[in-house]
Short mmCIF file of C-alpha atoms and ligand atoms in Angstrom, two decimals:
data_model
loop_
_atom_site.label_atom_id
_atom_site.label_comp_id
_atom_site.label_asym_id
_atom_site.label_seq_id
_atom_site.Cartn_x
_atom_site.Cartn_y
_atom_site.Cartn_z
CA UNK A 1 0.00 0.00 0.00
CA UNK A 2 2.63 2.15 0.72
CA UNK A 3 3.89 2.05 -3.02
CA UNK A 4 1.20 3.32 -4.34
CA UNK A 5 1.01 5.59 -1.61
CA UNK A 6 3.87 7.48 -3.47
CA UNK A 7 2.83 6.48 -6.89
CA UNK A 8 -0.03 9.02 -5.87
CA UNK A 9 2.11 11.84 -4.76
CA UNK A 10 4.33 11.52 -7.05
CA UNK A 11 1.20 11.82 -9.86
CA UNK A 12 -0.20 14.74 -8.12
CA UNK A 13 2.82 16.35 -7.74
CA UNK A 14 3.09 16.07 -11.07
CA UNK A 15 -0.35 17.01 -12.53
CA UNK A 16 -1.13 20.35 -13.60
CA UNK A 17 -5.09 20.24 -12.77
CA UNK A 18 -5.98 17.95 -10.68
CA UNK A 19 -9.55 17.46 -8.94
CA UNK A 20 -10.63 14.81 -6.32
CA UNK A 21 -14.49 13.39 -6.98
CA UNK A 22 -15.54 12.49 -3.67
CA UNK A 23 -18.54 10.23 -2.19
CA UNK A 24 -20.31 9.48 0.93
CA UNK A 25 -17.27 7.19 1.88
CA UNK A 26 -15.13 10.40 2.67
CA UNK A 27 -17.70 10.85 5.28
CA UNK A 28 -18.29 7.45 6.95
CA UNK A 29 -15.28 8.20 9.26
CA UNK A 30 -16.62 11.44 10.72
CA UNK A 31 -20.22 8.77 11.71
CA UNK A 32 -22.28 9.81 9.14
CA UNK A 33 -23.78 6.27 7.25
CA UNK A 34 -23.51 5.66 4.04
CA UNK A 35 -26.76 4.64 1.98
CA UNK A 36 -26.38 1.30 0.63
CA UNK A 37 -23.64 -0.28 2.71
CA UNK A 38 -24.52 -2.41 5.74
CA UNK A 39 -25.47 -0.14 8.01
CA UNK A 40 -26.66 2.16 5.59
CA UNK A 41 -29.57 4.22 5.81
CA UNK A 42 -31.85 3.02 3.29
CA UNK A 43 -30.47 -0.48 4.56
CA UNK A 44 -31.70 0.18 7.93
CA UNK A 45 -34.98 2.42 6.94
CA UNK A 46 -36.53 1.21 3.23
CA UNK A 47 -39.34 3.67 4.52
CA UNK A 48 -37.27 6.31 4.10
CA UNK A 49 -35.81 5.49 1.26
CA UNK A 50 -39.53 5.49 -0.96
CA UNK A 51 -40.02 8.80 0.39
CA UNK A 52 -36.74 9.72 -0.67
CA UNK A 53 -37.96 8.86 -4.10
CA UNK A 54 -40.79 11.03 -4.22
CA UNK A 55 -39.80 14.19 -2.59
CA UNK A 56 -39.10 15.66 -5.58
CA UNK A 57 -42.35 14.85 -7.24
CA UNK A 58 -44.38 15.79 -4.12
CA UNK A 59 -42.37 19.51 -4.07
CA UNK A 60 -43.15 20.02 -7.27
CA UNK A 61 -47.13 18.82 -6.89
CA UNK A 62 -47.69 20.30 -3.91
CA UNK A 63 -44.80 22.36 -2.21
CA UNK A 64 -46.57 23.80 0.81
CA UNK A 65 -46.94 19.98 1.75
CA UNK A 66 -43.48 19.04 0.87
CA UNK A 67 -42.58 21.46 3.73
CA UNK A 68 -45.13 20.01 5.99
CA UNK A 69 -44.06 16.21 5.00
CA UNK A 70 -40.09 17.51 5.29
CA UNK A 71 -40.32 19.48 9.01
CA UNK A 72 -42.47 16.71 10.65
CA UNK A 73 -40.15 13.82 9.47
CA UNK A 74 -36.60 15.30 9.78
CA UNK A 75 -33.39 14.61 7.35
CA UNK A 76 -32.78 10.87 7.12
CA UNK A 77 -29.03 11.72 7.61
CA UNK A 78 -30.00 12.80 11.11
CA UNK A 79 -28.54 16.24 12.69
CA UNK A 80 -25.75 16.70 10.02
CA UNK A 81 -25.05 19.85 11.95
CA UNK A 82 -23.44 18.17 14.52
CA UNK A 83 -20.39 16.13 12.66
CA UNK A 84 -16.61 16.89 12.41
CA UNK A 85 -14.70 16.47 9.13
CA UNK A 86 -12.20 14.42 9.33
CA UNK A 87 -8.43 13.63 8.52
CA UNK A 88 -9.83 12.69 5.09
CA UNK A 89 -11.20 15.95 4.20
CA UNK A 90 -8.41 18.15 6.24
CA UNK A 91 -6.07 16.12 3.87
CA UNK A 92 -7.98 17.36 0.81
CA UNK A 93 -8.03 20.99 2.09
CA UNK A 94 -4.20 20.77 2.58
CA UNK A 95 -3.63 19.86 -0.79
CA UNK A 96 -5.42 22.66 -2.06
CA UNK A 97 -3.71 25.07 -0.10
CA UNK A 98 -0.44 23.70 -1.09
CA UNK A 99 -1.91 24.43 -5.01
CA UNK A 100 -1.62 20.82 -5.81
CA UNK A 101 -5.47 19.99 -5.59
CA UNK A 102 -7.51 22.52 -7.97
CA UNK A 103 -11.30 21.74 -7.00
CA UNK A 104 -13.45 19.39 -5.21
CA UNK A 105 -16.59 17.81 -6.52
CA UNK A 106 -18.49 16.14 -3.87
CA UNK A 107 -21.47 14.31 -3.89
CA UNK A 108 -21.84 15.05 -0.36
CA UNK A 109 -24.57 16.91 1.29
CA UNK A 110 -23.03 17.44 4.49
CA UNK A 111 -20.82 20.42 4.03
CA UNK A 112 -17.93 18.86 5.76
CA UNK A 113 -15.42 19.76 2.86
CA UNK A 114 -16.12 23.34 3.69
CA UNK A 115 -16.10 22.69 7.09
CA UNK A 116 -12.84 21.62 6.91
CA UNK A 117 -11.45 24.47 4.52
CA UNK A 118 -11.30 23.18 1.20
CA UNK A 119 -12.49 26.70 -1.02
CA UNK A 120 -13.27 25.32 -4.16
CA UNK A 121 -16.16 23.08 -3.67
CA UNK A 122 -18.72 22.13 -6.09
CA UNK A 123 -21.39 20.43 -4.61
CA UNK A 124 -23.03 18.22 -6.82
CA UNK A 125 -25.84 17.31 -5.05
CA UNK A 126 -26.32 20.58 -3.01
CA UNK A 127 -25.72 21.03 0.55
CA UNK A 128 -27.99 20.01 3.30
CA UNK A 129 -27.94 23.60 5.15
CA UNK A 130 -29.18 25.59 1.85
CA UNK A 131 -32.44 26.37 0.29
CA UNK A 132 -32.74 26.71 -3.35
CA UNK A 133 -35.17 28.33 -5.52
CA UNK A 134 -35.73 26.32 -8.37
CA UNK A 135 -37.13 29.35 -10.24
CA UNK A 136 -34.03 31.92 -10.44
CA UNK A 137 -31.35 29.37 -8.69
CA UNK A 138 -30.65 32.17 -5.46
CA UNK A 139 -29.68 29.69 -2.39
CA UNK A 140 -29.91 30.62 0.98
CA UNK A 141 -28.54 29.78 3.72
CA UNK A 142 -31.45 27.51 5.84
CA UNK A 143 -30.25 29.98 9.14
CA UNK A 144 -31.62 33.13 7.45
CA UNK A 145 -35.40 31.90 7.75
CA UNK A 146 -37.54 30.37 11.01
CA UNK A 147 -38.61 27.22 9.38
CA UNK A 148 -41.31 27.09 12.02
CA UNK A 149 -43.26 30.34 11.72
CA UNK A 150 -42.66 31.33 7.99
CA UNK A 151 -43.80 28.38 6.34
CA UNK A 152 -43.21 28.03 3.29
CA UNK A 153 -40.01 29.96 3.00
CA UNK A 154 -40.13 32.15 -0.13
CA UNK A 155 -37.00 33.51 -2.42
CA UNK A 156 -36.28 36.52 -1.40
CA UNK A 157 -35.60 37.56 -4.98
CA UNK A 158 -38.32 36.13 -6.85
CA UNK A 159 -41.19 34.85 -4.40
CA UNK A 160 -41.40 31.17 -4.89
CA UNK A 161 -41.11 28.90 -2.88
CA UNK A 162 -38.12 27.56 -2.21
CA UNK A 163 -36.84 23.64 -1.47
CA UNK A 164 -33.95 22.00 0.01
CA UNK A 165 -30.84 22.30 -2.17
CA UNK A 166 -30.21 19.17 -1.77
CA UNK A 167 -30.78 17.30 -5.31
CA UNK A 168 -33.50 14.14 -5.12
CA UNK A 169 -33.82 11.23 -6.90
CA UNK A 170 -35.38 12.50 -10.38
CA UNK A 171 -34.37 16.20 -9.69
CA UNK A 172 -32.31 18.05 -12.32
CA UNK A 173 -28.39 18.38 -10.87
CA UNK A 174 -28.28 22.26 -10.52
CA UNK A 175 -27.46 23.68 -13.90
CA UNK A 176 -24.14 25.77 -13.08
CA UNK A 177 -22.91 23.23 -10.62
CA UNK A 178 -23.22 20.45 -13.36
CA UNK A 179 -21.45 22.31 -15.62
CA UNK A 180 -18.80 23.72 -13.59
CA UNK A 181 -18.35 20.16 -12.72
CA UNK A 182 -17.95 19.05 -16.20
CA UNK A 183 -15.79 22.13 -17.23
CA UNK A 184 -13.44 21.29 -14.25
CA UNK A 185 -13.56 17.52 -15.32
CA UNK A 186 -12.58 18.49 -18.82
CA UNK A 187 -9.77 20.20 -17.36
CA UNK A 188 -8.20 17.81 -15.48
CA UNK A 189 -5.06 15.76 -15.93
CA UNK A 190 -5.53 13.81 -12.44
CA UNK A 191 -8.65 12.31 -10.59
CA UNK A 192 -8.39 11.35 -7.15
CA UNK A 193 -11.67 9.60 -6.61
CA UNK A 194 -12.79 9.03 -2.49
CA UNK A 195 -15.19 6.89 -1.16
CA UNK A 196 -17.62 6.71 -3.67
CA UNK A 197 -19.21 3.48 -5.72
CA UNK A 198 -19.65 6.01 -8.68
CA UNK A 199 -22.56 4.21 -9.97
CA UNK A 200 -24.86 7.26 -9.48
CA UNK A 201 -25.82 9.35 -12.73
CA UNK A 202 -24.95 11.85 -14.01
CA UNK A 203 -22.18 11.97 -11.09
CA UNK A 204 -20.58 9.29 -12.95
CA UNK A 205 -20.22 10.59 -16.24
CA UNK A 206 -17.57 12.67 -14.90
CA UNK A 207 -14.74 9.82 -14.37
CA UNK A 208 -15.21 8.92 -17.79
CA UNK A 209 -14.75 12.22 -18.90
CA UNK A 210 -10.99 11.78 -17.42
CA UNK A 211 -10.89 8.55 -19.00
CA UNK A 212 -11.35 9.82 -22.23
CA UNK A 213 -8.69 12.83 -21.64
CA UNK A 214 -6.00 10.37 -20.22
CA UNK A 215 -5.67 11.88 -16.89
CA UNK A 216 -4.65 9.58 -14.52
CA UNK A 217 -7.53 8.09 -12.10
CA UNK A 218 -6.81 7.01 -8.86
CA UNK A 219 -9.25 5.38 -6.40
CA UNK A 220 -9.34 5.50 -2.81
CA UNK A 221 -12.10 3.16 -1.68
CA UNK A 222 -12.66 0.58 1.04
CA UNK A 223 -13.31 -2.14 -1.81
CA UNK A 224 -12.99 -1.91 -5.70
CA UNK A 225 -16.23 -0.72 -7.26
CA UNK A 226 -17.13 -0.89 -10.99
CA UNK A 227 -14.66 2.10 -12.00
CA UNK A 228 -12.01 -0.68 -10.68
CA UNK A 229 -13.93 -3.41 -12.59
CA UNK A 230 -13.85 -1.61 -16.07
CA UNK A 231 -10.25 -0.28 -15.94
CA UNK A 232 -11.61 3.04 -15.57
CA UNK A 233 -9.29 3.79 -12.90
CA UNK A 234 -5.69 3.45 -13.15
CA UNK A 235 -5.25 2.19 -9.36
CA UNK A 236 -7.01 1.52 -6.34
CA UNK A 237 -5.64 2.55 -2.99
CA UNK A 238 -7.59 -0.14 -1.38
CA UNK A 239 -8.85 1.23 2.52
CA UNK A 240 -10.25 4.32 4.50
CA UNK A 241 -9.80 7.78 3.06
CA UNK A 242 -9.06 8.95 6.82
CA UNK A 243 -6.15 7.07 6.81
CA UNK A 244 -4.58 7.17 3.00
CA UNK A 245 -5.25 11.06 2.13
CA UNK A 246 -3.13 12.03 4.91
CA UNK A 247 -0.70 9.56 3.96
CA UNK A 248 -0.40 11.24 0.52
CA UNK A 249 -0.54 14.46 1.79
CA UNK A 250 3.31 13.82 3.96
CA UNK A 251 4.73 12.50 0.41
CA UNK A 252 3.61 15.24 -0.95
CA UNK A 253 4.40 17.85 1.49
CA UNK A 254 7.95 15.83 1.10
CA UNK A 255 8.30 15.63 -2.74
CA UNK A 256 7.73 19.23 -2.72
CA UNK A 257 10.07 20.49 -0.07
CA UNK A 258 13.10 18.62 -2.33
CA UNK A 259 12.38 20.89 -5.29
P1 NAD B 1 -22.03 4.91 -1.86
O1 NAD B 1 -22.67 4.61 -0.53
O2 NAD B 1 -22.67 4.35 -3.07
O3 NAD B 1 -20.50 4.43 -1.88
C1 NAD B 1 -19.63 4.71 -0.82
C2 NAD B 1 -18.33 3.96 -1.13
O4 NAD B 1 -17.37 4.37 -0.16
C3 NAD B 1 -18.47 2.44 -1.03
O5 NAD B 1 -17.81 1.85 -2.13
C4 NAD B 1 -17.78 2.11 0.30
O6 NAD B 1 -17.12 0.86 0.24
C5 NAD B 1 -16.76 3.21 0.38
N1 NAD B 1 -16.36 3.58 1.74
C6 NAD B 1 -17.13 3.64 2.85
N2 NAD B 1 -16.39 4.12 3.89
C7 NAD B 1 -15.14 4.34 3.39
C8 NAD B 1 -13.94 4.85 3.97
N3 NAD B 1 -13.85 5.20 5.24
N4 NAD B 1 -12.84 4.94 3.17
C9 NAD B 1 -12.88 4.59 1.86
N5 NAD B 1 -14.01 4.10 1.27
C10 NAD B 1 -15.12 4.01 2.03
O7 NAD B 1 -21.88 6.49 -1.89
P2 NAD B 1 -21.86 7.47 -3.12
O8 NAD B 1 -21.08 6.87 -4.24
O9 NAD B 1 -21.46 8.80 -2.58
O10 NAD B 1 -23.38 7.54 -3.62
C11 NAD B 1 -24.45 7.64 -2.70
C12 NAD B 1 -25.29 8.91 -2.81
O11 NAD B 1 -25.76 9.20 -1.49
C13 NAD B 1 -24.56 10.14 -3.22
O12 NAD B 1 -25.39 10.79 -4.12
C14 NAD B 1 -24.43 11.02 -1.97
O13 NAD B 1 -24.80 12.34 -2.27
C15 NAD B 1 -25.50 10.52 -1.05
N6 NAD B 1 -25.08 10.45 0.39
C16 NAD B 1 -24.41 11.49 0.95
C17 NAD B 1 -24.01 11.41 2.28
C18 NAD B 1 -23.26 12.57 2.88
O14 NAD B 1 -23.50 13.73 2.52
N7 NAD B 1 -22.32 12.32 3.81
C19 NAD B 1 -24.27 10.26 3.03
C20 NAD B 1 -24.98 9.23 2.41
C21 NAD B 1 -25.37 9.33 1.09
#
């Protein structure tokens, strides 16, 4: 492991835009679940899982009861508020203050990337402490309105009513976050791919994109997935992200104080 350990710094060190594509597996180690795992939460709750499936449907039928619907039965990821990133996303944050990582993409709802001081985040499938108008895309910040008197909460800008920002099953992905996403993908020489399966769409599409520019893909996953399968990644850095990133970060941090 610890060969390719080096085989990663020494790419990244290397690469002139690279990005890291991250999952829900960068976030397992700060105790949030991931969804399909073991103890995953549609695993554990198929319940909330179908009405996963048609929150999007039901904001767009009926939004007033969407709100009702969302406030009396909570986020299924719990109180996201009250995790910690961890050495896995610290690590990433690192990198891009050091110049050698150019952008996150996350799948992740859960702000933790932020949290932890990585700047250039896109996130894919929103963030879990926004609202989003759907009309004129303005997000807010879920803070600036009293979910429990103002109901629904309105755009400021344009006066409709606004939803989570987080992106459901069926849901568009936001239009300037998917294409930042595929503008940075198009860009990139190096993928550093964390804790994600990669089998959701249109998520996906974007390691392929780096497949067909020859940048070099690394995984970092707990177990191969199908990007491993179909030689869509160059390497797998088989185990946690908590423990690996920062392993690549201290080759890096000594490649670069030799030059
Ligand atoms: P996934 O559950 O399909 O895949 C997670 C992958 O990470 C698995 O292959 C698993 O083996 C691996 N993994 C788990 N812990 C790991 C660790 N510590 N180190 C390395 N690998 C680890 O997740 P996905 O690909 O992100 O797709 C699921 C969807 O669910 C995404 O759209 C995501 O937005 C959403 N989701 C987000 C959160 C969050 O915001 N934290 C949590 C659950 C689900």
């Amino acid at each position: 492991m610890h060969d390719l350990i080096m085989r990663a710094a020494r790419d990244l060190v290397q690469s002139r835009h690279a990005i890291a594509l991250t999952g829900a597996g960068i976030s397992t180690e700060s105790g949030i679940p991931d969804f399909r795992g073991p103890d995953g939460i549609w695993t554990k709750n198929p319940e909330a899982e179908r009405r996963a499936y048609e929150a999007y449907t039901k904001f767009i039928n009926d939004p007033a009861g969407y709100w009702e619907e969302t406030m009396n039965s909570g986020s299924v990821l719990g109180e996201l508020g009250r995790y910690l990133p961890n050495p896995g996303h610290y690590a990433l944050s690192e990198l891009e203050k050091l110049g050698v990582l150019k952008c996150v993409v996350t799948q992740n709802v859960d702000n933790l990337h932020r949290k932890a001081g990585s700047i250039n985040v896109l996130e894919y499938h929103g963030n879990a402490f926004k609202l989003r108008c759907l009309q004129c895309t303005s997000r807010y910040e879920e803070d600036n309105f009293d979910l429990q008197s103002q109901m629904p909460p309105l755009c400021l800008n344009c006066g409709e009513v606004l939803k989570y920002d987080v992106v459901y099953f069926g849901e568009p992905i936001p239009e300037d976050v998917a294409l930042h996403s595929i503008d940075e993908a198009g860009k990139s020489d190096l993928m550093l791919i964390c804790g994600t399966s990669a089998v959701v769409y249109p998520f996906a599409n974007l390691p392929l994109i780096g497949r067909r520019n020859k940048a070099v893909i690394i995984e970092i996953n707990a177990e191969p997935t199908p990007l491993t399968h179909n030689h869509i990644s160059d390497y797998l850095i088989r185990g946690k992200t908590g423990a690996i990133l920062p392993g690549i970060l201290n080759e890096v941090k000594k490649l670069t104080a030799k030059e």
